[in-house]
Short mmCIF file of C-alpha atoms in Angstrom, two decimals:
data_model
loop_
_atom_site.label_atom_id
_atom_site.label_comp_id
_atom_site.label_asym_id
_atom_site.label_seq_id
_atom_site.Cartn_x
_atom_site.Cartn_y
_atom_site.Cartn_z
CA UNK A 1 30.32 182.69 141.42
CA UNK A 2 31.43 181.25 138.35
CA UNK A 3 34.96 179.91 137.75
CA UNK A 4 35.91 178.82 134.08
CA UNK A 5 38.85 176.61 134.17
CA UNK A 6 40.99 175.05 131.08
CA UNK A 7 40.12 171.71 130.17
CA UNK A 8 43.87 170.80 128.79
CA UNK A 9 45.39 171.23 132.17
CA UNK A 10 42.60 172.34 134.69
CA UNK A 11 43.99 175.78 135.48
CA UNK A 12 41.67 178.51 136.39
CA UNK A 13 41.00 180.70 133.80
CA UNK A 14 38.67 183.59 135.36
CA UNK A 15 35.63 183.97 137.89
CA UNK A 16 32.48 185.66 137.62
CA UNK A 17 29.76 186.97 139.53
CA UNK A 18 26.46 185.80 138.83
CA UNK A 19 23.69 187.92 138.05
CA UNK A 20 22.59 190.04 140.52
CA UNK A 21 18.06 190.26 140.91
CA UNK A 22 18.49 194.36 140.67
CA UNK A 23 20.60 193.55 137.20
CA UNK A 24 18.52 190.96 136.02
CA UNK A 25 15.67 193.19 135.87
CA UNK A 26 17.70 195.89 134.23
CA UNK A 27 18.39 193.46 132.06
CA UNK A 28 15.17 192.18 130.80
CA UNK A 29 13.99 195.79 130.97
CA UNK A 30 16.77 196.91 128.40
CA UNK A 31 15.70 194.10 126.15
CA UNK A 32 11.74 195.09 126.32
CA UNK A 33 12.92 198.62 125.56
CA UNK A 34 15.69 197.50 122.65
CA UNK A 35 12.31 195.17 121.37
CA UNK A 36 10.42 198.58 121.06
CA UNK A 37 13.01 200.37 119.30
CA UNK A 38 13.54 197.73 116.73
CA UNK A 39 10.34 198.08 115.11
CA UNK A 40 12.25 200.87 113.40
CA UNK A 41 14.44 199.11 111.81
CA UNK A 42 14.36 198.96 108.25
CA UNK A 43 14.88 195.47 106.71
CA UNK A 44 17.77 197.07 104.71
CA UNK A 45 19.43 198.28 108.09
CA UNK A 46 19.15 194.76 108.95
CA UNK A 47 20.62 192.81 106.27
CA UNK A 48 23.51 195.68 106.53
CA UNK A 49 24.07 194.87 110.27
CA UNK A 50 24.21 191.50 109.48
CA UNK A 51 26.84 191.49 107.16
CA UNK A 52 28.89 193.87 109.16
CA UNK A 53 28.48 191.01 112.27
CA UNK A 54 30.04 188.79 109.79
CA UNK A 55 32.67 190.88 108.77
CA UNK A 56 33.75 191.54 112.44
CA UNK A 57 33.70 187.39 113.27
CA UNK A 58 36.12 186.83 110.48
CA UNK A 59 38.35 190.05 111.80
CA UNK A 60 38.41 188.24 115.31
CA UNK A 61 38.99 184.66 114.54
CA UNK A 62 41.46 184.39 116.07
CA UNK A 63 40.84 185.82 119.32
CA UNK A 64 38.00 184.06 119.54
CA UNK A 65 39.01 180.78 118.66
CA UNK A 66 41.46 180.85 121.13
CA UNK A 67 38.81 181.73 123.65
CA UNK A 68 36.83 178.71 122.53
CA UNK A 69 40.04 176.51 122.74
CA UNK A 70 40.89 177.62 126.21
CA UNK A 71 37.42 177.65 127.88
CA UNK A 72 36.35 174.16 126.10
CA UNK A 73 38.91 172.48 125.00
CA UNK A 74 38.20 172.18 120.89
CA UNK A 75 41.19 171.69 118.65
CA UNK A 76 42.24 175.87 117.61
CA UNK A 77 41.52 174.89 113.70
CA UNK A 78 38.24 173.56 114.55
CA UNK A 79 37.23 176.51 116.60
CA UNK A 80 38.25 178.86 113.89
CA UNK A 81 35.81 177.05 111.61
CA UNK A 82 33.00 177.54 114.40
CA UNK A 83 33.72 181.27 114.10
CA UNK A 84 33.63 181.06 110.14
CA UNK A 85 30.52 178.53 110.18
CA UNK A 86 28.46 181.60 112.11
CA UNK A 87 29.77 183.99 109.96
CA UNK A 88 28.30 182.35 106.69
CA UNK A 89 24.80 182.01 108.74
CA UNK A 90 24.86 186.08 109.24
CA UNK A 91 25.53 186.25 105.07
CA UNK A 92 22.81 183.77 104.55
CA UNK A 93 20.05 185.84 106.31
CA UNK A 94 21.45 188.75 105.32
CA UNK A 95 20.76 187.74 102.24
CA UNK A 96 17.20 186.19 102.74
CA UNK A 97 15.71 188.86 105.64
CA UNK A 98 13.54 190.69 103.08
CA UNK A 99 11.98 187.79 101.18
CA UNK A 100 11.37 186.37 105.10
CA UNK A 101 9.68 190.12 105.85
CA UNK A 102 8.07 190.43 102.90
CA UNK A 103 4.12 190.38 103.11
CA UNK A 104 2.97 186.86 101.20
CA UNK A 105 -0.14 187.81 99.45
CA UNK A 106 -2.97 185.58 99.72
CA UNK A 107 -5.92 185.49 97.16
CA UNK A 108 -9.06 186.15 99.36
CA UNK A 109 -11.90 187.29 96.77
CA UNK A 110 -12.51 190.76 96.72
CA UNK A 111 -10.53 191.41 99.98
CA UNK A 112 -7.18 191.66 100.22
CA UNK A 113 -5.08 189.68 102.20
CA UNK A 114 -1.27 189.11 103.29
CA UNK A 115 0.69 187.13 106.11
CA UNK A 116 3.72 189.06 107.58
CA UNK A 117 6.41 188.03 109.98
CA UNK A 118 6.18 190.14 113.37
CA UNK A 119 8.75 190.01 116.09
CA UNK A 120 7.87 187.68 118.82
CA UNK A 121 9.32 189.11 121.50
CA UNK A 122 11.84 188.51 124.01
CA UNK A 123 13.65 184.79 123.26
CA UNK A 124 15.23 183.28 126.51
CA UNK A 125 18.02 181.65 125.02
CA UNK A 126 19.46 178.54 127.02
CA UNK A 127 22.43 177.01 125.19
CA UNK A 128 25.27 174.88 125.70
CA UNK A 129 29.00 174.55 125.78
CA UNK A 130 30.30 172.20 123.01
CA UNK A 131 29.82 175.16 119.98
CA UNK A 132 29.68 178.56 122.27
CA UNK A 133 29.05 180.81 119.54
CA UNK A 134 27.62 178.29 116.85
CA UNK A 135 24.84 177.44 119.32
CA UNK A 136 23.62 180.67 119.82
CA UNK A 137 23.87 181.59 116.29
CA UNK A 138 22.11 179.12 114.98
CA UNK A 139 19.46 179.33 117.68
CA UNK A 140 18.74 183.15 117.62
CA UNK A 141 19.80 184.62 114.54
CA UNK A 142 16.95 184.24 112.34
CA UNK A 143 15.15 185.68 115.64
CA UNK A 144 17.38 188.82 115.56
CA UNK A 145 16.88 189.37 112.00
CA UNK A 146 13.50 189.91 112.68
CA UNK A 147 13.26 191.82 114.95
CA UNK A 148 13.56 189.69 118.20
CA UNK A 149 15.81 190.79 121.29
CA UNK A 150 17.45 187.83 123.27
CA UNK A 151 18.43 186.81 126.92
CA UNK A 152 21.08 184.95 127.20
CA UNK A 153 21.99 182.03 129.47
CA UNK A 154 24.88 180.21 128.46
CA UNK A 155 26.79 177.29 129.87
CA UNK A 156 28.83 178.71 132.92
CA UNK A 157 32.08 176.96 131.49
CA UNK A 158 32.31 178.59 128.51
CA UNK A 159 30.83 182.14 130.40
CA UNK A 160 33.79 184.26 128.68
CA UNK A 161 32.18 182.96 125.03
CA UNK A 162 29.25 184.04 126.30
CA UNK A 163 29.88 188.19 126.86
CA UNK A 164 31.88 187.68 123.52
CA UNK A 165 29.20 186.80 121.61
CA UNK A 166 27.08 189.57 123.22
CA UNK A 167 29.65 192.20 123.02
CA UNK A 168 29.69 191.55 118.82
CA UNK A 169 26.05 191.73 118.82
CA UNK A 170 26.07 194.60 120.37
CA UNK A 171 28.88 196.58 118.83
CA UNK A 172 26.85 195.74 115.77
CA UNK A 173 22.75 196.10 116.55
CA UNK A 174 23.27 197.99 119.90
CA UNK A 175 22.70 197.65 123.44
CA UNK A 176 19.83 195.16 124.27
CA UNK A 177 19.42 193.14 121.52
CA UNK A 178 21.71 190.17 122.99
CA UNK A 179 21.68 190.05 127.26
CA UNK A 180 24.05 187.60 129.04
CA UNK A 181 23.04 186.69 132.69
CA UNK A 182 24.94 184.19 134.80
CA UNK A 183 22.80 182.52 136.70
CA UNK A 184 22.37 179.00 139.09
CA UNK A 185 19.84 176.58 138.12
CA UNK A 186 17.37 177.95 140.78
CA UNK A 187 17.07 181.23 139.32
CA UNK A 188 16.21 179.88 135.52
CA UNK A 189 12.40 178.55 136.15
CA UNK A 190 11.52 181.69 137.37
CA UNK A 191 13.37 183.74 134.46
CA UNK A 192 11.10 181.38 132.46
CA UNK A 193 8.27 182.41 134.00
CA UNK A 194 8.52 186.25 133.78
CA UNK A 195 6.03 188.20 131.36
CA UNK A 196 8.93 189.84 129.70
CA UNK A 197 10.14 186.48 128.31
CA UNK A 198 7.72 185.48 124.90
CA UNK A 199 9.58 182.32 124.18
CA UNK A 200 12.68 180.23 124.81
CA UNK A 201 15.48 178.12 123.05
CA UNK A 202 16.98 175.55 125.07
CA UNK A 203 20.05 173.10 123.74
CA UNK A 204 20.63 170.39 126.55
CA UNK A 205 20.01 167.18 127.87
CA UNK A 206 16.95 165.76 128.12
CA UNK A 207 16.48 165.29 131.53
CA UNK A 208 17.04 169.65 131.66
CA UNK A 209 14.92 169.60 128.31
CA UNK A 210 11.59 168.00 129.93
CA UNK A 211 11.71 170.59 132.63
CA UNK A 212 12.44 173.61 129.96
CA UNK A 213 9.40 172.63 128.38
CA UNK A 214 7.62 172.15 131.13
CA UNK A 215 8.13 175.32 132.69
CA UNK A 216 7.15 177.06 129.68
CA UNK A 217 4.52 175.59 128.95
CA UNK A 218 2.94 176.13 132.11
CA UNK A 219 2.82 179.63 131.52
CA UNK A 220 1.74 178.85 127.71
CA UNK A 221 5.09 179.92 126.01
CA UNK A 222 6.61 179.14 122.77
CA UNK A 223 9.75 176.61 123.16
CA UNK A 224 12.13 175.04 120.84
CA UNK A 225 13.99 172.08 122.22
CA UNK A 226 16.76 170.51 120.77
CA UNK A 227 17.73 168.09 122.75
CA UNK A 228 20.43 165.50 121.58
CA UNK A 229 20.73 162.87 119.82
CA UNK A 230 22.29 158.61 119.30
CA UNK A 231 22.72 159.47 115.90
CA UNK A 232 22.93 156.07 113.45
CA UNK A 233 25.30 155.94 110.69
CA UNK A 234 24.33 153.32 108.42
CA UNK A 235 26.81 151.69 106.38
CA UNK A 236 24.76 149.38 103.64
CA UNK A 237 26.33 146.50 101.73
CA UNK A 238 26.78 148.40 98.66
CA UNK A 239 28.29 151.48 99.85
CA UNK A 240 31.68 152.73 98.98
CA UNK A 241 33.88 151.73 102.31
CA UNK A 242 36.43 153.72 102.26
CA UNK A 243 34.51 157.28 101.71
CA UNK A 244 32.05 155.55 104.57
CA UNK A 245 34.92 154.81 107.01
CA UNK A 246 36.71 158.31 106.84
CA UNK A 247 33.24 160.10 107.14
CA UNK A 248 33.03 158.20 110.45
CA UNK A 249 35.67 158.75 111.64
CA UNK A 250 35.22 162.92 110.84
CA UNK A 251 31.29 162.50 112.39
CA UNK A 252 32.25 160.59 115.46
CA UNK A 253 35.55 162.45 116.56
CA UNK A 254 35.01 166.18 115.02
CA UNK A 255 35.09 168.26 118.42
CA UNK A 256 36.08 165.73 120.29
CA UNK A 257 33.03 163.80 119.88
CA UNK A 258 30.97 166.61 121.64
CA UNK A 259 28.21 167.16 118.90
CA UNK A 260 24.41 166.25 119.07
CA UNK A 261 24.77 165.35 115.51
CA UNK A 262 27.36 162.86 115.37
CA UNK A 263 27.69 159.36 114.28
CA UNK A 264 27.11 157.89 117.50
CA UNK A 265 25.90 154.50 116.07
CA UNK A 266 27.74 153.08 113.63
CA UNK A 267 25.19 150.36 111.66
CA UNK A 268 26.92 148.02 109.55
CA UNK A 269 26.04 145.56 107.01
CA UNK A 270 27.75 142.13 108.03
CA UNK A 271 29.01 141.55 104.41
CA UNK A 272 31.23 144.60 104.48
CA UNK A 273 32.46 144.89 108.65
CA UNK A 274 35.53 143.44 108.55
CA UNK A 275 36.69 145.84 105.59
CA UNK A 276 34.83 149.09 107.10
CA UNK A 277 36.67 147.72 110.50
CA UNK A 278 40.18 147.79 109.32
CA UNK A 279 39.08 151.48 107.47
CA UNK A 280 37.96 152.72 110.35
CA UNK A 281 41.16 151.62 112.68
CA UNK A 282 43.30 152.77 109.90
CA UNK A 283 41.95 156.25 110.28
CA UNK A 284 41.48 156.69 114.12
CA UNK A 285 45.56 156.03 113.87
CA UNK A 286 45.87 158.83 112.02
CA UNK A 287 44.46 161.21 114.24
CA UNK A 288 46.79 163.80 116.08
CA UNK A 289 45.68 163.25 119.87
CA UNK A 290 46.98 166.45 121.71
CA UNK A 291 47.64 169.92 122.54
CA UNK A 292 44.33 171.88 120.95
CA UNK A 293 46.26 175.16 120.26
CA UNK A 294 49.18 173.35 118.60
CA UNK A 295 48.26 172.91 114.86
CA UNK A 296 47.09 169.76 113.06
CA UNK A 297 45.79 168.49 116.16
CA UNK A 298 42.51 166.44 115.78
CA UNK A 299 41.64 165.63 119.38
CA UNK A 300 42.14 168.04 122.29
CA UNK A 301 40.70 167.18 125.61
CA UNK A 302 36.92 166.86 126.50
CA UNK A 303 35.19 169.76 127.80
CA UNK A 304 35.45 169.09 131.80
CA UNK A 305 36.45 166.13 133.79
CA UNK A 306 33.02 165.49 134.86
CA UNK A 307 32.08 164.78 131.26
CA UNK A 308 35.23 162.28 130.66
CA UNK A 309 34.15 160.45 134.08
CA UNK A 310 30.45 159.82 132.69
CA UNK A 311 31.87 158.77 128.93
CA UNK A 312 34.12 156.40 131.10
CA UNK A 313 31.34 154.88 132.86
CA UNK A 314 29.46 154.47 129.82
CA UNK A 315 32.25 152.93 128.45
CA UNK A 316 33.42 150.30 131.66
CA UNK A 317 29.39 149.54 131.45
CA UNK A 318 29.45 148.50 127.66
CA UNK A 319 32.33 146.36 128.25
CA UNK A 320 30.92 144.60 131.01
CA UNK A 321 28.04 143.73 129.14
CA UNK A 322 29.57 142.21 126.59
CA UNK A 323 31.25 144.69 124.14
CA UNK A 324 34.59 144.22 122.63
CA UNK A 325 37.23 147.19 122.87
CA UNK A 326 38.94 147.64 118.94
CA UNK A 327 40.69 150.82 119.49
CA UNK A 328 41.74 153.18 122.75
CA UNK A 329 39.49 152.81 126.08
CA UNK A 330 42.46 154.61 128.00
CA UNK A 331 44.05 158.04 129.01
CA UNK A 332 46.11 158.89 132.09
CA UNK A 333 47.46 162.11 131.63
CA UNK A 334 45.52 165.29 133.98
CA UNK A 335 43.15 167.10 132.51
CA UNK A 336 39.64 166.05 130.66
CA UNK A 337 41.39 163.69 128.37
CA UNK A 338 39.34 160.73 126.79
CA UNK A 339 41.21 158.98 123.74
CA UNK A 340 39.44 158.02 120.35
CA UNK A 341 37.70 155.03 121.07
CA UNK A 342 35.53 152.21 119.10
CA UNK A 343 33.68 149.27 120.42
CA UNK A 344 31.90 146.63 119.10
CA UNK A 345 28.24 145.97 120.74
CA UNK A 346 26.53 142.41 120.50
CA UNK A 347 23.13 144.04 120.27
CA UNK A 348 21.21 147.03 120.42
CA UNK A 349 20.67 146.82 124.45
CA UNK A 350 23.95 148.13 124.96
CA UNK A 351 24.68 151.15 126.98
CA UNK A 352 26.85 152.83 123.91
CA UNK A 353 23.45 152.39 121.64
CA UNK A 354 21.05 152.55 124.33
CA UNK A 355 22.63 155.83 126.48
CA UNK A 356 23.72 159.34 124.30
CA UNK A 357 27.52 159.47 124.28
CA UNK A 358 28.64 162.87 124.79
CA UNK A 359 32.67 162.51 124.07
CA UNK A 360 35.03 160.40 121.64
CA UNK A 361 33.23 156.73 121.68
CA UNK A 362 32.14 155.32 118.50
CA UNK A 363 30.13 151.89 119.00
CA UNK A 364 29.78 149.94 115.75
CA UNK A 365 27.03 146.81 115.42
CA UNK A 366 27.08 144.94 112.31
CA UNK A 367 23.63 143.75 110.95
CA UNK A 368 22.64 141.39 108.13
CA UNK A 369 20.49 143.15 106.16
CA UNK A 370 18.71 146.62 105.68
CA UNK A 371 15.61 146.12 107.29
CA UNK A 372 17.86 145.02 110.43
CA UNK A 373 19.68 148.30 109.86
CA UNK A 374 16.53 150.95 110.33
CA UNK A 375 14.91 148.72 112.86
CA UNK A 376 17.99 148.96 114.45
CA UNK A 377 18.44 152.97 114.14
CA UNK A 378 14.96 153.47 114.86
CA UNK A 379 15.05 151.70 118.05
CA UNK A 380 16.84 154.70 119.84
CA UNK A 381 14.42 156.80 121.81
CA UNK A 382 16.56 160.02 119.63
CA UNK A 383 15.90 161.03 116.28
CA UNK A 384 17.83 163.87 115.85
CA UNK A 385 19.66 163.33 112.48
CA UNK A 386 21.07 160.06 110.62
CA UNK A 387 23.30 159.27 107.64
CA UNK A 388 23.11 156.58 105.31
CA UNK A 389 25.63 155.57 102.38
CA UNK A 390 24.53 153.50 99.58
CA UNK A 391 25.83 153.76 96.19
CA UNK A 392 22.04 153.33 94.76
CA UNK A 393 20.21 156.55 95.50
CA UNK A 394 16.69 155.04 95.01
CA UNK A 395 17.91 153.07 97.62
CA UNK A 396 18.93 155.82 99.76
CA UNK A 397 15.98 157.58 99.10
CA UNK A 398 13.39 154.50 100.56
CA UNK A 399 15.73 154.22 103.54
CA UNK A 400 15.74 157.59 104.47
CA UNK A 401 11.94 157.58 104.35
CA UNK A 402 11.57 154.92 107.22
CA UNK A 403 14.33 156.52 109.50
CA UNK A 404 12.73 158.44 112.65
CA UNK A 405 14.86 161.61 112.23
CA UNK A 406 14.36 164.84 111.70
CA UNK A 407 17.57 164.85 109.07
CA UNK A 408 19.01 162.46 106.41
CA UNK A 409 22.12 163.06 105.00
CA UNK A 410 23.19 160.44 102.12
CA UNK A 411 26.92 159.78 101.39
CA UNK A 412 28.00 162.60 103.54
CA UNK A 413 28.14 163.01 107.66
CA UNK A 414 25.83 165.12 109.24
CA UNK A 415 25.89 168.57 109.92
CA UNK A 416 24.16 171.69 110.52
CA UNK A 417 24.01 174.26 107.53
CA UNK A 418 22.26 177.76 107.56
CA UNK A 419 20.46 176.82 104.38
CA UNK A 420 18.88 173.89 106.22
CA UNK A 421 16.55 173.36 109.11
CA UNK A 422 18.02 171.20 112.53
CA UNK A 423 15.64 169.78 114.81
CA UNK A 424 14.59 166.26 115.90
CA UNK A 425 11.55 163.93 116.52
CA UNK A 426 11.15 161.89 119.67
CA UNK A 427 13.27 162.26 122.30
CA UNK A 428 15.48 164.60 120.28
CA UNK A 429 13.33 167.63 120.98
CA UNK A 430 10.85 169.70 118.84
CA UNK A 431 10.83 172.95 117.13
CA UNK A 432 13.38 173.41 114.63
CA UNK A 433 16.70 175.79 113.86
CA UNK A 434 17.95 177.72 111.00
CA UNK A 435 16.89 177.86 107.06
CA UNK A 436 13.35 179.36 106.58
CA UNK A 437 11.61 177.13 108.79
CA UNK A 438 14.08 178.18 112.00
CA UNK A 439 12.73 181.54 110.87
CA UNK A 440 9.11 180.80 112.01
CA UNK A 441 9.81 179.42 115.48
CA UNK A 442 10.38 182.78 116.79
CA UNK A 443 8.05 184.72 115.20
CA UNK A 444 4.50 186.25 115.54
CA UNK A 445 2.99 184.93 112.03
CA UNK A 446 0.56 187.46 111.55
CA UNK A 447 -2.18 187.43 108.95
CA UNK A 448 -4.10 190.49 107.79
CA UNK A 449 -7.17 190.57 105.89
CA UNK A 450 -8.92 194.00 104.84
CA UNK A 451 -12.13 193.92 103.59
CA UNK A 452 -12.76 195.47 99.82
CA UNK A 453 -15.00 198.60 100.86
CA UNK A 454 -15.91 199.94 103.92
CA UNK A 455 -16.85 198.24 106.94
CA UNK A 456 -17.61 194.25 106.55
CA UNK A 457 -19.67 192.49 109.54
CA UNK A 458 -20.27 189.16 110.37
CA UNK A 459 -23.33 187.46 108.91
#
C-alpha cells in the first residue's frame, strides 16, 4: 500500500493499493493495443489533441496546484506555474509535430530517399516527485506526439499527481496512451525487462540511475537517464552583482531547493565575495518562509522528512569540516521544514560541493581567478547544467566552452524550456529531454531508400 501524507504538517492524505500482477498485465496490454491504434492518427489530430491538453491544464490550475502543494509541499504560486510551464510544452509541439513527422528528403542519386520518425514503442516512464507533472511532461511528451504510448511509474508520494496526469491524458488522447502503476521497488526490474516495454525514462538518483540503466541494457533497451546534478553558478569578477545575487537566490531556493538544475555551487571570484555576500543575505531575508497555500510564500516545507534529515546531515557534515554557517542552519517546527540556508566551504572537498544537495542549502566558495572557477565547477562528478555571469560575452562564450555540462546559461539561472534540450554529461545521466533533440530519444528513426526502377540487387 501506498500512503501519501502532507509534508506541511505530516497528516495522511490518502492510501493506495499497489498494482496488482493480473492489472499490470492489463495494463501493458492496453498500451500495446492503444500503440496499434495510434498509427492512425493523423499528425493534424495530434497537434489538435495537444492543444486541447493544454487548454484543459490551464482550466484546472488550480485544482491541480493544490494537489501538488498538498502531496509535495511546493509554494501554491509555484505549483501553478508547473501546471502553466507543461501547458506551453503541449503548444510548443503542437506547433512543431508535423515538421518532426515530416519525411526529410535525402539526395541519393537516382533513388529516392527520406528519413521518417516512427513510434518507438512502449516508454516505461520512471519519474520523480519534486515537479509531478513537469517531469513527466517533459520526459514523454515529445514521445506521445509521435506516436508513443507510456507506462507510468511515478514517485509513490506524489501517487495522486500521478492518476491526474493520466486522467488528462486520457480524457484527451484516450485510454492507453498514459498507464499509472504503483508499484515497490521489487516489481520495477522485471517491468523493465518485459517485451512490451521498448524503452524507458528514468529521473532519479544515481545510485537508482546505474541500476535503471543497467537493467535495460541487459535486455538491449533504449534509456534516457537524467540523473541530477551539483550545478555551479559562477559569479566572475566583472559581472553585475546584484542581478548575480538575486538569480541565486531564485536558482538555489525556487521549489524549495528541490530541482536538479539549481545553483547548487555558488563559484565566486574573490574580488567581488564580500559584495555578492551581503546581496545574497540581503535577499534570503526577504524570502516568505511558510505556509505553501498561503500566498506570497517563497519557501514551504521540503518534500518528506526523510529528505530534510539527509540535507541536515549534509549540512552538520560541512560544518564539521570546516564550513562557516552565513544564514539559517535551523528549523524546529513538525513537519519537513528545512530553512534557507548558505555556507561558506574552504575548498572543493566539502560535502555541500562534493555530495548533490537535494533541499534549501546554497554553499558558496570564493576563487581567485577564472581558471580556478571552471576547474573548480568541473571537478564535480555532475554536469548537468551551469550558469555563468560576466558582463563580456566573448568571455562568457570561452567559459562556457570548457564547462563539463550539458547546459550553459549566461546572465540568467538555469532552467528547463520546451524549446531547449535538458540532459547531462558524466554523472548527470545521458540521453536528453525536450526541443527537437528530446524528440529523437524515443523514436524509431527510420530511413527509406527506393531504388529508381524496378528491382536493384547487390553487386
Amino acid at each position: 500500500m501506498i500512503t501519501t501524507v502532507n509534508p506541511a504538517n505530516g497528516a495522511p492524505l490518502r492510501t493506495y493499493p499497489f498494482t496488482t500482477e493480473p492489472e499490470l498485465e492489463a495494463v501493458l496490454d492496453r498500451a500495446v493495443a492503444s500503440l496499434r491504434r495510434r498509427d492512425s492518427e493523423s499528425v493534424s489530430w495530434r497537434a489538435d489533441r495537444l492543444r486541447e491538453l493544454a487548454d484543459r491544464l490551464r482550466g484546472s490550475v488550480e485544482r491541480s496546484a493544490t494537489l501538488i502543494t498538498t502531496e509535495m509541499g511546493k509554494p501554491l504560486d509555484q505549483a501553478r506555474a508547473e501546471i502553466e510551464k507543461c501547458a506551453a510544452a503541449c503548444e510548443y509541439y503542437a506547433d512543431r509535430v508535423d515538421d518532426l513527422l515530416a519525411p526529410q528528403h535525402v539526395s541519393l542519386g537516382s533513388d529516392t530517399g527520406y528519413v521518417r520518425l516512427r513510434p518507438l514503442g512502449v516508454i516505461l516512464a520512471i519519474m520523480p516527485w519534486n515537479y509531478p507533472f513537469w517531469q513527466v511532461f517533459r520526459a514523454v511528451l515529445a514521445a506521445v506526439a509521435i506516436g508513443d504510448t507510456v507506462v507510468l511509474k511515478h514517485a509513490d508520494n506524489v501517487t495522486g499527481c500521478a492518476v491526474a496526469v493520466q486522467d488528462l491524458f486520457t480524457e484527451v488522447f484516450g485510454v492507453g496512451v498514459v498507464n499509472v502503476v504503483l508499484l515497490p521497488p521489487e516489481r520495477i526490474g522485471p517491468l523493465i525487462d518485459d517485451s512490451r516495454v521498448a524503452a524507458v525514462a528514468f529521473t532519479g538518483s544515481n545510485r537508482v540511475g546505474a541500476m535503471v540503466g543497467a537493467r535495460a541494457g541487459a535486455a538491449a533497451k533504449k534509456a534516457v537517464l537524467e540523473l541530477g546534478g551539483s550545478d555551479p553558478f559562477l559569479v566572475l569578477d566583472d559581472a553585475d552583482v546584484p542581478a548575480a545575487a538575486a538569480a541565486a537566490v531564485r536558482s538555489r531556493f525556487l521549489n524549495v531547493g528541490q530541482s536538479c538544475i539549481a545553483a547548487k555551487r555558488l563559484i565566486v571570484a574573490r574580488s567581488v565575495r564580500d559584495s555578492f555576500v551581503d546581496a545574497v543575505l540581503a535577499s534570503l531575508r526577504a524570502l516568505v518562509v511558510g505556509d505553501p497555500m498561503a500566498a506570497g510564500t517563497d519557501i514551504g516545507p521540503m518534500a518528506r522528512v526523510d529528505l530534510r534529515d539527509e540535507l541536515r546531515r549534509q549540512l552538520d557534515s560541512a560544518l564539521a569540516g570546516g564550513a562557516t554557517l552565513l544564514a539559517g542552519g535551523s528549523d524546529s517546527r513538525p513537519g519537513a521544514w528545512f530553512p534557507p540556508t548558505l555556507v561558506e566551504v574552504a575548498d572543493a572537498s566539502s560535502v555541500a560541493f562534493r555530495e548533490e544537495t537535494f533541499g534549501p542549502l546554497a554553499a558558496l566558495l570564493a576563487v581567485d581567478s577564472e581558471d580556478a572557477a571552471v576547474e573548480v565547477a568541473n571537478s564535480s562528478v555532475y554536469g548537468l547544467s551551469s550558469s555563468v555571469w560576466t558582463r563580456d560575452p566573448d568571455r562568457a562564450d570561452a567559459v562556457g566552452r570548457r564547462l563539463a555540462a550539458g547546459s550553459v546559461f549566461v546572465n540568467r539561472i538555469s532552467e528547463s524550456d520546451p524549446r531547449l534540450p535538458v540532459g547531462g554529461v558524466k554523472a548527470s545521466g545521458y540521453g536528453r529531454e525536450l526541443g527537437a533533440h528530446g524528440a529523437f530519444e524515443f523514436a524509431n528513426v527510420q530511413a527509406v531508400r527506393t531504388a529508381a526502377s524496378g528491382v536493384r540487387t547487390v553487386q
